[in-house]
mmCIF file of C-alpha atoms in Angstrom:
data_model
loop_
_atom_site.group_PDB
_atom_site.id
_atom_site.type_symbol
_atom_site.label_atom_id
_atom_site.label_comp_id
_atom_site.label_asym_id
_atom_site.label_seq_id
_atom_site.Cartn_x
_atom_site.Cartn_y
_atom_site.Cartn_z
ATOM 1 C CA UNK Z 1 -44.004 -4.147 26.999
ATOM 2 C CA UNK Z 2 -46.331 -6.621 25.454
ATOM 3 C CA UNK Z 3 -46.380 -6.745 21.663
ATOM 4 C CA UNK Z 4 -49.932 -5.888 21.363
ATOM 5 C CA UNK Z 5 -49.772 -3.072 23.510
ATOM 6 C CA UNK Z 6 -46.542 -1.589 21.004
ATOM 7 C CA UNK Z 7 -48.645 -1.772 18.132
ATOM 8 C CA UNK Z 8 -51.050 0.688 19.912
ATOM 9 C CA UNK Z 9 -48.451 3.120 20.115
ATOM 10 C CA UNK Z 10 -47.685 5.810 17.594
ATOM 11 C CA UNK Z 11 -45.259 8.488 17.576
ATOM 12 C CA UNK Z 12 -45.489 12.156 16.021
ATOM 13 C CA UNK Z 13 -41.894 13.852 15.735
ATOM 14 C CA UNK Z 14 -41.875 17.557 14.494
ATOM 15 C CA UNK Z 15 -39.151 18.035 12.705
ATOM 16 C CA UNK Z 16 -37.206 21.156 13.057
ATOM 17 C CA UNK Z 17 -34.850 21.972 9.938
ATOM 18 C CA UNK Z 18 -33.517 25.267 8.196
ATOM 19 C CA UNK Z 19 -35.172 25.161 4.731
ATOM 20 C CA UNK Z 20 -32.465 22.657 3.341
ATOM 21 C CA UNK Z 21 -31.025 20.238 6.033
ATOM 22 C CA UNK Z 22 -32.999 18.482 9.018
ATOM 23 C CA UNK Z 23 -31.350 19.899 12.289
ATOM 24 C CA UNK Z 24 -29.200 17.465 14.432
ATOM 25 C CA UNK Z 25 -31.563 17.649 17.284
ATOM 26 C CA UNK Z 26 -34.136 15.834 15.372
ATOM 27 C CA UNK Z 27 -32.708 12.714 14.306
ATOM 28 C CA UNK Z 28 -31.797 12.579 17.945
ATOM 29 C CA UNK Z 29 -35.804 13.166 18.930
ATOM 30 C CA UNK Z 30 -36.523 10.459 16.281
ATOM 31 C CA UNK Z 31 -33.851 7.957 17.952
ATOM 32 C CA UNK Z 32 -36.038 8.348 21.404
ATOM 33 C CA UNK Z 33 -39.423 8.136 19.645
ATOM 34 C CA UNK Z 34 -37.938 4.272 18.336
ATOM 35 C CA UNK Z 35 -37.501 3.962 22.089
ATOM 36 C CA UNK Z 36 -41.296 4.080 22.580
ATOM 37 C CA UNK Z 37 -42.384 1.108 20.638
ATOM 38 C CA UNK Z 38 -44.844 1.641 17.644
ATOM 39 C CA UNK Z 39 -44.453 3.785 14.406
ATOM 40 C CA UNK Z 40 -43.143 6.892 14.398
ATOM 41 C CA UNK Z 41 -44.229 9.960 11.998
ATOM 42 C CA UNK Z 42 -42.528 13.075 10.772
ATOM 43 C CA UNK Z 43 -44.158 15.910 10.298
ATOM 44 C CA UNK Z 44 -43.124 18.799 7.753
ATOM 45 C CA UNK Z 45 -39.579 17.671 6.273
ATOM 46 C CA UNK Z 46 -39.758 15.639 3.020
ATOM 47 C CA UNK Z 47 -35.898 14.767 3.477
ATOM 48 C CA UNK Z 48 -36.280 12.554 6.244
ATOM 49 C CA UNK Z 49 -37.934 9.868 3.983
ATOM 50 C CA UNK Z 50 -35.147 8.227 3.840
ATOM 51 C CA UNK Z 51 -34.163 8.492 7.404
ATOM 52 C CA UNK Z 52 -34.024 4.976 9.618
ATOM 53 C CA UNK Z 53 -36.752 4.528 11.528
ATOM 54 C CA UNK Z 54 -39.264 6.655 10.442
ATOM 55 C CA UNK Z 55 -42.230 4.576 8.914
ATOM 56 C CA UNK Z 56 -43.839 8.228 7.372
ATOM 57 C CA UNK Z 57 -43.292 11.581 6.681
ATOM 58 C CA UNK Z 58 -46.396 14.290 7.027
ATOM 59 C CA UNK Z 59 -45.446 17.007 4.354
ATOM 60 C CA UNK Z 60 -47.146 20.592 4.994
ATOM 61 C CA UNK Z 61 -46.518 23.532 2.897
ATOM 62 C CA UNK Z 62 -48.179 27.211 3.599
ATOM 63 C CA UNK Z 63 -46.804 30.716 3.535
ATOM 64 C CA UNK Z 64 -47.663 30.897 7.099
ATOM 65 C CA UNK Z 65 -44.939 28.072 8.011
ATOM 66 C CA UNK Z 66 -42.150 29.990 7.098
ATOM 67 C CA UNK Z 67 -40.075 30.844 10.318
ATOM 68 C CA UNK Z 68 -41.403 27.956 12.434
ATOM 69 C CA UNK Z 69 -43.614 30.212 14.218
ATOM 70 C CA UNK Z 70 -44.971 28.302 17.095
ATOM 71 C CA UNK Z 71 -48.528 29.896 16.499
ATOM 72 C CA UNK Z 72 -48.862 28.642 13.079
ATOM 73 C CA UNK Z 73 -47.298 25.420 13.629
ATOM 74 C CA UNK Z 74 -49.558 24.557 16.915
ATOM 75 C CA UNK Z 75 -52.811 24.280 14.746
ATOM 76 C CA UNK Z 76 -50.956 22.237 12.597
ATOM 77 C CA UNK Z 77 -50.093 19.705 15.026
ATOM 78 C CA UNK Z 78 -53.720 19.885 17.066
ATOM 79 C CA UNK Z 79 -54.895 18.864 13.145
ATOM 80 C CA UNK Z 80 -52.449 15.980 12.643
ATOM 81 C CA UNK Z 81 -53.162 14.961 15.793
ATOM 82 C CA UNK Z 82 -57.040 15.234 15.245
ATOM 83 C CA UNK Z 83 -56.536 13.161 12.261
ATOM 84 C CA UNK Z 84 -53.914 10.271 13.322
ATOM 85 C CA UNK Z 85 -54.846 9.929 16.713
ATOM 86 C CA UNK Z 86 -50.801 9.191 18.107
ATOM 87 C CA UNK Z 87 -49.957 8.279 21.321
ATOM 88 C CA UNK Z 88 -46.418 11.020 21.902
ATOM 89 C CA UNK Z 89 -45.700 14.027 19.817
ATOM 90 C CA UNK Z 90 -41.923 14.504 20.453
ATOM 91 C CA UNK Z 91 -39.254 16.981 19.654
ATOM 92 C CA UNK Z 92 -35.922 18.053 20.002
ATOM 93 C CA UNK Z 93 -35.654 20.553 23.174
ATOM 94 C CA UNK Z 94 -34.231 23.018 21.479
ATOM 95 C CA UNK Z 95 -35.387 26.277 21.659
ATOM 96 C CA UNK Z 96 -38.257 25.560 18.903
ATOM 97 C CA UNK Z 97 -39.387 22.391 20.623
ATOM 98 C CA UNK Z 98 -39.496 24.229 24.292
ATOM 99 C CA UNK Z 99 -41.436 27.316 22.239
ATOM 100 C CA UNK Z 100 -43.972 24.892 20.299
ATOM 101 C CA UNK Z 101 -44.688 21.662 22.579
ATOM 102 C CA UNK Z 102 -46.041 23.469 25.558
ATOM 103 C CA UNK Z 103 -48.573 24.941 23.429
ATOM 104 C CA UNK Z 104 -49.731 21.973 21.622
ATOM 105 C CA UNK Z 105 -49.751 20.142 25.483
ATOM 106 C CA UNK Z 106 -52.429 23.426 26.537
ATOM 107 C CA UNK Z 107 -54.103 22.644 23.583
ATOM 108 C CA UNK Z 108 -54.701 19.203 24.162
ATOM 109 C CA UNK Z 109 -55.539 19.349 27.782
ATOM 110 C CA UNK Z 110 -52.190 17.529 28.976
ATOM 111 C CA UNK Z 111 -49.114 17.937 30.846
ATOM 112 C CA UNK Z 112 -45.736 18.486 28.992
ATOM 113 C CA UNK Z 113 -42.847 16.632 29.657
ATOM 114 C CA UNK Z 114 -39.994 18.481 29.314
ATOM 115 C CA UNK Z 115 -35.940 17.666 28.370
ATOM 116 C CA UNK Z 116 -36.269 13.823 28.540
ATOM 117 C CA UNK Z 117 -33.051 11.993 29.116
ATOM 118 C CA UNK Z 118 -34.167 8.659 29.225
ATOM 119 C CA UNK Z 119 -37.320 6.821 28.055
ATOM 120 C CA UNK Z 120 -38.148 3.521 30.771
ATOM 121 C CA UNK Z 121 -41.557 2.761 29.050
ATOM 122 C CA UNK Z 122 -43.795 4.508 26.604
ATOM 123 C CA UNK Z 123 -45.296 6.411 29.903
ATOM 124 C CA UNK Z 124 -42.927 6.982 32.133
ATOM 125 C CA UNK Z 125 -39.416 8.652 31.605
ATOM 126 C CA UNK Z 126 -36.259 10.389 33.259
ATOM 127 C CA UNK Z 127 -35.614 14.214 33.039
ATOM 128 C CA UNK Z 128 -32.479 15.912 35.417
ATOM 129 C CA UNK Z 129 -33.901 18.448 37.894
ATOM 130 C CA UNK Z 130 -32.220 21.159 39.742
ATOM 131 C CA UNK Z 131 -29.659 21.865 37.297
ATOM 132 C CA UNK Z 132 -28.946 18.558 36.796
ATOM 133 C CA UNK Z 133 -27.546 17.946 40.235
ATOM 134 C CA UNK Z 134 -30.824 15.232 40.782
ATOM 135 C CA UNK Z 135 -33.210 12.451 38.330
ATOM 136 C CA UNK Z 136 -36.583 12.669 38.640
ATOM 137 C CA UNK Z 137 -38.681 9.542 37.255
ATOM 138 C CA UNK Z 138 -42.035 10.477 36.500
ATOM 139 C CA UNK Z 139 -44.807 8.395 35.057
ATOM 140 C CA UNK Z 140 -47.592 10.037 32.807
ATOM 141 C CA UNK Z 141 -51.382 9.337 32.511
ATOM 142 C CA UNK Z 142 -52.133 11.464 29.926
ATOM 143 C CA UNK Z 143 -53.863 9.705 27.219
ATOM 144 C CA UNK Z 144 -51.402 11.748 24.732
ATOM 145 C CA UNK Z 145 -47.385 12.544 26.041
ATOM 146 C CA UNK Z 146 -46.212 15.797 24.606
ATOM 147 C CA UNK Z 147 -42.665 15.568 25.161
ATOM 148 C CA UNK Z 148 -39.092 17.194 24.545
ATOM 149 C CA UNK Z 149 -36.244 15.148 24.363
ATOM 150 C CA UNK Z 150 -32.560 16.529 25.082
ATOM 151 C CA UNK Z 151 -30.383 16.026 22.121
ATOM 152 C CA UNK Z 152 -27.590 14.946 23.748
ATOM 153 C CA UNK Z 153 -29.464 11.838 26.139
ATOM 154 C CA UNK Z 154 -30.025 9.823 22.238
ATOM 155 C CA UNK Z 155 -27.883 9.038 19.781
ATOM 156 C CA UNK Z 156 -29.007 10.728 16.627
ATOM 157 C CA UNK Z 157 -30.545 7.780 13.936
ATOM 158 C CA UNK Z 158 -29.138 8.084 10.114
ATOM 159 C CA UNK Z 159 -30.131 9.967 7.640
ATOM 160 C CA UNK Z 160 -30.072 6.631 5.373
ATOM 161 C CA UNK Z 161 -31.145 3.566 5.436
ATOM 162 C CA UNK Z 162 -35.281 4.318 5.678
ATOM 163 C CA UNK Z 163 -37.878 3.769 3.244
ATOM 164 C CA UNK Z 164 -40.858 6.253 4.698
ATOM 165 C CA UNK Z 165 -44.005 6.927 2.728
ATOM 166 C CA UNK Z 166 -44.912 10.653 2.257
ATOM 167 C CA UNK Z 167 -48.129 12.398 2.367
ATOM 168 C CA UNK Z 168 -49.462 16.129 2.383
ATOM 169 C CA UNK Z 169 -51.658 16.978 5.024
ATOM 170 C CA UNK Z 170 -53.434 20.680 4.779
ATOM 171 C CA UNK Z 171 -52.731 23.753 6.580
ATOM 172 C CA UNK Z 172 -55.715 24.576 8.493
ATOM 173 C CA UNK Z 173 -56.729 27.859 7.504
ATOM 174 C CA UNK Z 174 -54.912 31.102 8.893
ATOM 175 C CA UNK Z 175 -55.645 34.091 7.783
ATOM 176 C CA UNK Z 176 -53.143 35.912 5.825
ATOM 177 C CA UNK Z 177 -53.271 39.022 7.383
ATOM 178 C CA UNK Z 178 -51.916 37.016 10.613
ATOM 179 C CA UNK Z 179 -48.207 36.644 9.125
ATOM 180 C CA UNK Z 180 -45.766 38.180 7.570
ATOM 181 C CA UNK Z 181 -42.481 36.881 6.147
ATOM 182 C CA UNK Z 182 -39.615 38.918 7.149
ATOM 183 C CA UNK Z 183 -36.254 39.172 5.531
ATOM 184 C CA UNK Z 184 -33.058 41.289 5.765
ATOM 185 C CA UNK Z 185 -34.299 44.801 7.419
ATOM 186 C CA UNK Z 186 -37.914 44.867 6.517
ATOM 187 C CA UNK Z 187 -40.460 46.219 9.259
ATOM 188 C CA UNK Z 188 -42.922 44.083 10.742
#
């Protein structure tokens, strides 16, 4: 790829994590996003500022992004996106990832690409098909790639070593009646 056309590319990562340690699957999502060319962004986990590769880390905090729910993380991503204009929003295709990245793809009008195992150019990549038993190369036009990346394709990048600037960006507004946080044996 031509070195003008990689500084046109940005990367979004959602990172996935349990409330005190970034899950494995996303430093492996962040190792394809390097793949892509261009800068890559975390969204949500202040830890990975000092993970290699990552040029900056989007910190949100709201009530209503406890749990990960896919419905309150989607408008958070449609407003990141809105406001940073990148190129691929990627994550880990873990069970989160498959939940949350089809959404945001609806949202934005484009097709997912699902359990990437290998990244040929920023727009076209490699996923297994019929249980893995056949490759299928597929090249995207969407103007934004919403992808998933399988853990296992990328070698996970280090937690050390990076430098990443942090900023806050703001929940949009959900309305607390919408959530609920749920612990032990409390009713919903």
């Amino acid at each position: 790829m031509k070195a003008a056309g990689r500084r046109l590319q940005s990367t979004l990562v959602v990172a996935e994590h349990d409330n005190k340690t970034v899950t494995p699957i996303t430093l492996n999502a962040i190792s394809a996003s390097k793949k892509l060319g261009g800068d890559v962004t975390c969204l949500v986990v202040a830890e990975l500022s000092k993970t290699s590769g990552v040029s900056k880390i989007l910190v949100a905090d709201s009530e209503a992004l406890v749990g990960f729910m896919p419905e309150y993380l989607t408008p958070l991503i449609l407003a990141t996106q809105d406001q940073f204009k990148f190129t691929h929003i990627v994550a880990g295709a873990s069970a989160q990832g498959k939940s949350l990245l089809p959404r945001v793809a609806a949202k934005l009008d484009v097709s997912p690409i699902s359990d990437i195992i290998e990244i040929k150019a920023p727009d076209t990549f490699v996923r297994s098909i019929y249980a893995g038993n056949a490759l299928l190369t597929l090249k995207s036009k969407d103007p934004i790639k919403v992808i998933t990346v399988r853990g296992t394709s990328f070698e996970a990048v280090s937690l050390d070593g990076g430098n990443a600037a942090s900023d806050e960006v703001a929940m949009p507004d959900v309305p607390a009646d919408r959530y609920q946080r749920r612990s032990g044996d409390e009713e919903w």
